[in-house]
Coordinates of C-alpha atoms in Angstrom, one line a residue:
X574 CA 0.0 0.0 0.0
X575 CA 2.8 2.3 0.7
X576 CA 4.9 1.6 -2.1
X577 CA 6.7 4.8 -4.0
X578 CA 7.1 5.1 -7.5
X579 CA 10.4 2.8 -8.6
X580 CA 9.8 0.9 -5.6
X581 CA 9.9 -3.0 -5.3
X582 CA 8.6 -5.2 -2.8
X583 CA 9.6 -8.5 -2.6
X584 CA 8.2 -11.6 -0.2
X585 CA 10.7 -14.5 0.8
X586 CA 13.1 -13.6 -1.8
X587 CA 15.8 -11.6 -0.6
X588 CA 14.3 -11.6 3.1
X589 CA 11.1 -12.5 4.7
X590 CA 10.2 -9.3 3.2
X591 CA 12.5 -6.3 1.4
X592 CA 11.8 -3.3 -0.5
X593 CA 14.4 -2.2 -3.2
X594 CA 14.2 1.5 -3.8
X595 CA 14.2 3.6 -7.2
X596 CA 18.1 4.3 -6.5
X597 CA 18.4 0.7 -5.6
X598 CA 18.9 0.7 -2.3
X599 CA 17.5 -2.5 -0.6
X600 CA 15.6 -2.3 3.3
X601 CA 15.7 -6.2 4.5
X602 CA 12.7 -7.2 6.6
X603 CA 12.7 -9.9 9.1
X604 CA 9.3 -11.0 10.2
X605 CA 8.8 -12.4 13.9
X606 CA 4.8 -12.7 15.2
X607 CA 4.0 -14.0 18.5
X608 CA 0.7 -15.2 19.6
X609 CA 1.9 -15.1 23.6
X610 CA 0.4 -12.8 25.7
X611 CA 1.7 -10.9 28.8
X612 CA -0.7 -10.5 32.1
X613 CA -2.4 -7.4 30.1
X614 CA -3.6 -9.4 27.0
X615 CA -1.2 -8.0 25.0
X616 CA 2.3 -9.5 22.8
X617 CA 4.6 -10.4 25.0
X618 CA 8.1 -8.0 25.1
X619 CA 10.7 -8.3 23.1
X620 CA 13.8 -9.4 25.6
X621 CA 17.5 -9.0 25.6
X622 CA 18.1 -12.8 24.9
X623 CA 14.9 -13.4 22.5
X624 CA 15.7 -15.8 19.8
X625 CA 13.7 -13.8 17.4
X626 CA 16.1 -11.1 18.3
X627 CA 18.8 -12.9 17.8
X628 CA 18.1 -15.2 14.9
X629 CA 17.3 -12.0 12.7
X630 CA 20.4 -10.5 13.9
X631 CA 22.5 -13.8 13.1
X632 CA 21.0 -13.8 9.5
X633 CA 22.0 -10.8 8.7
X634 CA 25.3 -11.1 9.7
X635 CA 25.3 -14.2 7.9
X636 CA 24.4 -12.7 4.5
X637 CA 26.5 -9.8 5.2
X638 CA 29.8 -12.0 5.2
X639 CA 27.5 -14.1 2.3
X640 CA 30.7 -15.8 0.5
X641 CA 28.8 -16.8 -2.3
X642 CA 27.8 -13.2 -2.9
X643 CA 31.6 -12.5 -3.0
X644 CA 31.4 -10.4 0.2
X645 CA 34.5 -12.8 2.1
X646 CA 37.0 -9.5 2.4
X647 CA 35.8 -6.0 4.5
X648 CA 35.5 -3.5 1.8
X649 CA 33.3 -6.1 -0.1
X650 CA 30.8 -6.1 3.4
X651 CA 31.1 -2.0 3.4
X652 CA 30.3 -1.4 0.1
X653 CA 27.4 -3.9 0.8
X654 CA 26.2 -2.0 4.1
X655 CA 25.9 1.6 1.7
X656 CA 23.1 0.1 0.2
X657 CA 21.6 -2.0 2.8
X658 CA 19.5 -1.3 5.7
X659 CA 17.8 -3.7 7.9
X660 CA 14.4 -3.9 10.0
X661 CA 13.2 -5.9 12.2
X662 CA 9.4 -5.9 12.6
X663 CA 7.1 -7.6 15.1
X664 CA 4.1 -7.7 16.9
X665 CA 6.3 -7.8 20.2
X666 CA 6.4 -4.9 22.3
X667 CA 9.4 -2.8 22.9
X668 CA 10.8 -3.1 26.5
X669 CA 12.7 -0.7 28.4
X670 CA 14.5 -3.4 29.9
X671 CA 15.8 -4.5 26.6
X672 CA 19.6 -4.3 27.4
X673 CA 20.2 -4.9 23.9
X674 CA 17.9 -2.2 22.4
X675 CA 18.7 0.1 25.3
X676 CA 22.8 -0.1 24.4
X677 CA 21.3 0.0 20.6
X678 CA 20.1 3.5 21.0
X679 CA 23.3 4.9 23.1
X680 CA 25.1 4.1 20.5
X681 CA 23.3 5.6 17.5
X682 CA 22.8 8.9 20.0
X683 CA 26.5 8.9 20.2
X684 CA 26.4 8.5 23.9
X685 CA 28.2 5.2 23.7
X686 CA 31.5 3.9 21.5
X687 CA 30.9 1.0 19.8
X688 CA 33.3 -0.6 21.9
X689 CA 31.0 -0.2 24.9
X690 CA 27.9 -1.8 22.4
X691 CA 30.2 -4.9 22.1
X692 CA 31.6 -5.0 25.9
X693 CA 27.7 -5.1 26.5
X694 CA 26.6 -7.8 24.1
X695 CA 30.1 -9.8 25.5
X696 CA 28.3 -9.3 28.9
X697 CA 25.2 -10.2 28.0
X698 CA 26.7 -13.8 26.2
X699 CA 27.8 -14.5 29.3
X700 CA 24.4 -14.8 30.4
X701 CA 22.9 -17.4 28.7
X702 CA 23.9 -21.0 28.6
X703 CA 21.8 -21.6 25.7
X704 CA 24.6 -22.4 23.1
X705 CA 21.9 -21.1 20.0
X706 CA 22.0 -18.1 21.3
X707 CA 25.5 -17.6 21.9
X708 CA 25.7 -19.0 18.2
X709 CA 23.6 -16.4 17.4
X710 CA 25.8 -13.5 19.2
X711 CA 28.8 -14.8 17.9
X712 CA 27.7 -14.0 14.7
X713 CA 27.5 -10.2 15.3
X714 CA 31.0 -10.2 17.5
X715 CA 32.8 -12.0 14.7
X716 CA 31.8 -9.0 12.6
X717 CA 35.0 -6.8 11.3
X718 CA 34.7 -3.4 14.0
X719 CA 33.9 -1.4 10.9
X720 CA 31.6 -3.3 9.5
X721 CA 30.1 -4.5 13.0
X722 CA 29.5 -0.4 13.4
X723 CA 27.9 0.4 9.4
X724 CA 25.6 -2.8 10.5
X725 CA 24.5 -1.1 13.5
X726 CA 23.8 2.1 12.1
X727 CA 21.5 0.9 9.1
X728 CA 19.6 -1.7 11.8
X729 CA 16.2 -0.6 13.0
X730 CA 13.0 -2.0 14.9
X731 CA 9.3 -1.8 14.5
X732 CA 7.6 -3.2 17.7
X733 CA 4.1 -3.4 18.6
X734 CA 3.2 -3.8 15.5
X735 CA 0.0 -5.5 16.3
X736 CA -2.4 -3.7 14.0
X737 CA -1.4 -4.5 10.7
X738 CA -5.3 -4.6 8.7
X739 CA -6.0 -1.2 10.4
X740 CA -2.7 0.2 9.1
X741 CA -3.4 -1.1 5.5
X742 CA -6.7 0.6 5.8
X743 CA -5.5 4.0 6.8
X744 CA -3.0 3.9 3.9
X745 CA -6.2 3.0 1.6
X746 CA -7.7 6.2 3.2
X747 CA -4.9 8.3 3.0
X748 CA -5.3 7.6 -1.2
X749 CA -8.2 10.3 -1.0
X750 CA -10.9 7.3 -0.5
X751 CA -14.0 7.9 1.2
X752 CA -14.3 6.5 4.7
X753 CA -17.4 4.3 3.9
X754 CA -15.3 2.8 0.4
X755 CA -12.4 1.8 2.3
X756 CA -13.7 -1.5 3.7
X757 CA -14.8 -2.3 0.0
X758 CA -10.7 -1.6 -1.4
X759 CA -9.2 -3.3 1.4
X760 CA -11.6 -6.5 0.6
X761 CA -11.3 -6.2 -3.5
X762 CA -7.1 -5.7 -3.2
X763 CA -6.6 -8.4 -0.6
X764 CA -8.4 -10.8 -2.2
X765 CA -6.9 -10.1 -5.7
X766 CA -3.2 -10.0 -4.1
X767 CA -3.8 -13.5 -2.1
X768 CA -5.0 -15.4 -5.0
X769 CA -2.0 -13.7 -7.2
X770 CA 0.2 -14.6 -4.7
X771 CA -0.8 -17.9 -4.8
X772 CA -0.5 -18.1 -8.7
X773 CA 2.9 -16.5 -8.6
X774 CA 4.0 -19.4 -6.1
X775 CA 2.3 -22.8 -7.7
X776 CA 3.9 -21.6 -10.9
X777 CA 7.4 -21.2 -9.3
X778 CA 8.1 -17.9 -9.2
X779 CA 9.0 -15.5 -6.6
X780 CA 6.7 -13.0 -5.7
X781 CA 7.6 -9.7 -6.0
X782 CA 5.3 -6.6 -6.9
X783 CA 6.8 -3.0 -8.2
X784 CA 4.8 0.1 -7.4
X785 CA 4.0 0.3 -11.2
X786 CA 2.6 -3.6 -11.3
X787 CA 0.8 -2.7 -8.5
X788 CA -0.6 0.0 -9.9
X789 CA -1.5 -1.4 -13.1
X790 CA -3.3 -4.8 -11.2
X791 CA -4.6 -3.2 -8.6
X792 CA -5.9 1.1 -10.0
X793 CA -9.0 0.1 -10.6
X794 CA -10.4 -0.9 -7.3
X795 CA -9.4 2.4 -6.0
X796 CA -11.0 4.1 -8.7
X797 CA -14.2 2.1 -8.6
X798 CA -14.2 3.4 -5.1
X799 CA -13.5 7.1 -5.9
X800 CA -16.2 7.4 -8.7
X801 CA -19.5 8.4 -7.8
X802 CA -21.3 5.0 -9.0
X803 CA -22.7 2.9 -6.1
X804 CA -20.3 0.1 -5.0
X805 CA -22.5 -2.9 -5.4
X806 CA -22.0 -5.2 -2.6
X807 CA -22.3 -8.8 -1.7
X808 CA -24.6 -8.7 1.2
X809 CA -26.9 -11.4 1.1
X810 CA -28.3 -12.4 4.4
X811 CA -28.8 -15.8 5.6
X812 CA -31.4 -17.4 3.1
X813 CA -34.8 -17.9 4.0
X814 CA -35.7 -21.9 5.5
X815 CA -37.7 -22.5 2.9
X816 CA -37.7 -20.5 -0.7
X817 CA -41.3 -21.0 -1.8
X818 CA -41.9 -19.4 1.3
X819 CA -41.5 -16.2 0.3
X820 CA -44.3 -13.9 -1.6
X821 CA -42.4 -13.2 -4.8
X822 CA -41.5 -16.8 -5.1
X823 CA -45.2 -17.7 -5.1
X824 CA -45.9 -15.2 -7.6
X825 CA -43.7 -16.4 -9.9
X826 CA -45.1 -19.7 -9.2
X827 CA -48.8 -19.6 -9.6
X828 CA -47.9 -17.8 -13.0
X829 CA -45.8 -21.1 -13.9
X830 CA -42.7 -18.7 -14.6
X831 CA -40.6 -20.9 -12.4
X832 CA -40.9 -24.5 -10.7
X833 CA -41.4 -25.5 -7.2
X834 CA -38.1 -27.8 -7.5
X835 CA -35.8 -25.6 -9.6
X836 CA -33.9 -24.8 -6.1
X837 CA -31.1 -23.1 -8.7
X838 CA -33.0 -20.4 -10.0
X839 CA -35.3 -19.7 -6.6
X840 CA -32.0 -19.1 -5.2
X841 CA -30.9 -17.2 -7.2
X842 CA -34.0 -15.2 -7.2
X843 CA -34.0 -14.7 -3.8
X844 CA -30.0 -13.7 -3.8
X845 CA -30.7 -11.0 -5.9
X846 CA -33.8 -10.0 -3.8
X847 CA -31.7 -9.6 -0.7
X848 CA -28.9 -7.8 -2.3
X849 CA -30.6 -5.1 -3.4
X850 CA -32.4 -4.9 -0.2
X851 CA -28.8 -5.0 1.5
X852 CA -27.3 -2.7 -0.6
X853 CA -30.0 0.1 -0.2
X854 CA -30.0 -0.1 3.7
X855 CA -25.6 0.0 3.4
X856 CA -26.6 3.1 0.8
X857 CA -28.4 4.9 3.3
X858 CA -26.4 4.1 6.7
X859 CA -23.3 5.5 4.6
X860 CA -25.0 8.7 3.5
X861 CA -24.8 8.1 -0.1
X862 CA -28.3 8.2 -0.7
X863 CA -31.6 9.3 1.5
X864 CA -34.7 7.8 2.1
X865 CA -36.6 10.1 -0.2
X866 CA -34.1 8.9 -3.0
X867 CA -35.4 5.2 -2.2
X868 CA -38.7 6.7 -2.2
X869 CA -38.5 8.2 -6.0
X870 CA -37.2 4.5 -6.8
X871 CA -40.1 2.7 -5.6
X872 CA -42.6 5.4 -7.8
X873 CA -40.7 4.6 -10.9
X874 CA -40.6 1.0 -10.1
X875 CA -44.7 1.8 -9.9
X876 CA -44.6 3.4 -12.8
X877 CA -43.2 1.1 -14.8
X878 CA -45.2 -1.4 -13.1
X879 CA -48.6 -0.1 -13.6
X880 CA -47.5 1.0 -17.2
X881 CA -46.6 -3.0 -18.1
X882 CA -50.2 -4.0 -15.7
X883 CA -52.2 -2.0 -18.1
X884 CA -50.6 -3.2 -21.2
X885 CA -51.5 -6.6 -20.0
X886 CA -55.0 -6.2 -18.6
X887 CA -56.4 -3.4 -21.2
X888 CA -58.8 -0.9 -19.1
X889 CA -57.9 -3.4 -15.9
X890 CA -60.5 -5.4 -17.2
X891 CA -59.7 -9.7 -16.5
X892 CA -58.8 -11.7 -19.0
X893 CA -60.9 -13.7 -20.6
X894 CA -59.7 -17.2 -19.8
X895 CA -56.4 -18.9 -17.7
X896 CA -54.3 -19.1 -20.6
X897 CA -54.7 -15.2 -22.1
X898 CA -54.0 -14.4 -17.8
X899 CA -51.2 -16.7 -17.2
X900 CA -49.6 -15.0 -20.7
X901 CA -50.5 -11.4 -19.4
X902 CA -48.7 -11.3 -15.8
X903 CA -45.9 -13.5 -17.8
X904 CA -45.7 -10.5 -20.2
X905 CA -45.6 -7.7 -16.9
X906 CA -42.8 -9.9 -15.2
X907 CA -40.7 -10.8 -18.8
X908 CA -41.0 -6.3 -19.5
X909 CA -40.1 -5.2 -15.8
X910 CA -36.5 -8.0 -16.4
X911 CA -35.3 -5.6 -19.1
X912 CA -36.0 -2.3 -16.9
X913 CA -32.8 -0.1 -15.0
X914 CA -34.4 0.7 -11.8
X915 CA -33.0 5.0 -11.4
X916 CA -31.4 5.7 -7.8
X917 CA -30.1 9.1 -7.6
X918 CA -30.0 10.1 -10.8
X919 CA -28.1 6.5 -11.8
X920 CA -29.2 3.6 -13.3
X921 CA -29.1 0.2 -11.4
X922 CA -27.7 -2.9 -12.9
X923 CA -30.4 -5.0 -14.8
X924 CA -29.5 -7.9 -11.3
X925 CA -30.0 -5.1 -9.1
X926 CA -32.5 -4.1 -10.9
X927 CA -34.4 -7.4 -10.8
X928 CA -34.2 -7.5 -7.6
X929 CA -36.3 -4.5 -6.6
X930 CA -39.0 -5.6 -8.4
X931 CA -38.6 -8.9 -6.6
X932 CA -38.5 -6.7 -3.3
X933 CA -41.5 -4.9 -4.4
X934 CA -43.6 -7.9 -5.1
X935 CA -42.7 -9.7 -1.8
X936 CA -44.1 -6.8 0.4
X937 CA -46.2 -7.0 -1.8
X938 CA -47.0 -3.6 -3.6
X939 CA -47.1 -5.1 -7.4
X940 CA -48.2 -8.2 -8.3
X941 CA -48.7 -10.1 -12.0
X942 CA -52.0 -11.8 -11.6
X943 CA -55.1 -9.6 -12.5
X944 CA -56.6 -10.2 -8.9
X945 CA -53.0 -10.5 -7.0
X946 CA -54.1 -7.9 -4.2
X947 CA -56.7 -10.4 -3.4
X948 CA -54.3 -13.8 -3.8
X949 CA -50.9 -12.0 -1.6
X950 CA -52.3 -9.2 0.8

């Protein structure tokens, strides 16, 4: 979300996570999450003698020295280190009794040497029995001095970073999106980048995403969200126990345009039904239309209605037998399909659309039979 223009990011290739810069500069990004808590209910601390600490610390060091990357001699590491930063992030908190973090900071404040960083972490080795560890801290004291030093200076932590979805969604705000579209960006991009992902792995390839291929894959959910269409939602409620339950459905059935056992097309019937009524309520609870607008729908939905009714049943008069009435309130219900229901000043989606009228009809306010008011109210 926060990529710059010429920037790279790259998942599990370089790092757990890195970003290469347009004047390709690399950040490496270790990843540690924990799932303990502390008494509070929050991420445990991050300690002096943490293994995540330590591990991310160790790799580095590792791939700083990195012989097969040619960096065995010192200038080789430095000239590495100018272009190379490092971050470890985590969900951990940050803890003022972090020796290592603590002697960390002195030392980038200037109020410590580096020798007194490494006569602390010599100290702090000597505290542990667990040979990992001291494994692990070896690694960083085995560093050249000068080296050791550029390393500390291009290390950095982000703790606490617990909140990660609410931190993608202010960066989706912060792209001039309306508060009530963010939800609907966050949903459309993450889905899209998952099942990318995915692609990008099963077919052996690394994934890695520049600010320009994410811009090209992914524009056009932000800009769905900054035009002044309605965002069409899924937000079908839980279906009803039984479809032929439900008013429209027996509508449609007593005029034989459906059948009883057809469970596809009832369903999907009643899907669109629901989404429309879903969508309106979400319309109005975000402000982007007002009752009065819904209003103005439901005349023209009448209009049409009573326009398609009299078409069918000439001066309201009955038809003449069951056949010329079954093919009149098939005609009302086949003419009303192919109508775009307005909503503030825009059209609705013929599904949408369909819907409405299905909404309509359950309440019921419209009907296809001649006599319907006397058959559904």
């Amino acid at each position: 979300m926060n990529l710059k223009s010429g920037q790279t990011a790259g998942y599990e290739v370089l790092d757990d996570v890195h970003i290469e810069r347009a004047d390709g500069k690399k950040l490496l990004i270790q990843l540690k999450h924990t799932v303990q808590k502390n008494a509070q209910g929050n991420p445990i601390n991050l300690t002096a003698l943490d293994p995540d600490l330590w591990k991310s610390i160790s790799n580095w060091c590792k791939v700083i020295v990195d012989p097969a990357d040619g960096r065995t001699a010192t200038a080789d590491q430095l000239a590495f280190l100018k272009n190379t930063s490092f971050l470890l992030a985590s969900n951990k908190s940050e803890n003022a009794r972090n020796t290592v973090l603590s002697s960390i900071d002195e030392f980038w404040n200037g109020a410590k040497p580096h020798a007194g960083f490494i006569a602390d972490i010599q100290a702090l080795k000597a505290e542990t029995k667990d040979e990992t560890i001291q494994g692990y801290i070896d690694e960083l004291l085995n560093l050249d001095s000068r080296v050791s030093e550029a390393f500390l200076r291009n290390l950095s932590f982000g703790l606490g970073l617990d909140e990660i979805i609410a931190r993608c969604k202010a960066s989706i705000l912060e792209k001039q999106i309306h508060p009530t579209r963010v939800e609907d960006v966050f949903h459309a991009v993450d889905s899209k980048l998952r099942a990318n992902s995915f692609a990008t792995v099963k077919a052996g390839r690394k994934i890695s995403l520049s600010f320009e291929q994410f811009n090209l894959e992914y524009r056009r959910d932000f800009d769905k969200a900054r035009s002044a269409g309605f965002v069409i939602r899924d937000l079908t409620s839980a279906l009803p126990a039984n479809l032929s339950d439900q008013t429209f459905i027996k509508q449609l059935l007593d005029i034989g345009d459906i059948e009883t056992d057809d469970v596809e097309i009832l369903t999907k019937f009643t899907i669109m039904r629901l989404n429309f009524r879903g969508n309106i309520e979400k319309w109005i609870q975000d402000g982007d239309i007002t009752q009065s607008d819904v209003y103005a729908l439901e005349q023209e939905a009448d209009t049409y209605w009573d326009n398609s009714f009299l078409a069918g049943y000439p001066g309201r008069r009955p038809p003449p037998n069951e056949s010329a009435a079954v093919a009149a309130a098939r005609g009302i219900v086949q003419e009303l399909r192919k109508i775009k229901l307005p909503l503030a000043s825009q059209d609705l989606p013929i599904r949408m659309s369909n819907g409405g009228f299905y909404e309509l009809s359950d309440r019921p306010v419209m009907g296809w039979q001649h006599n319907w008011k006397d058959l559904y109210n």
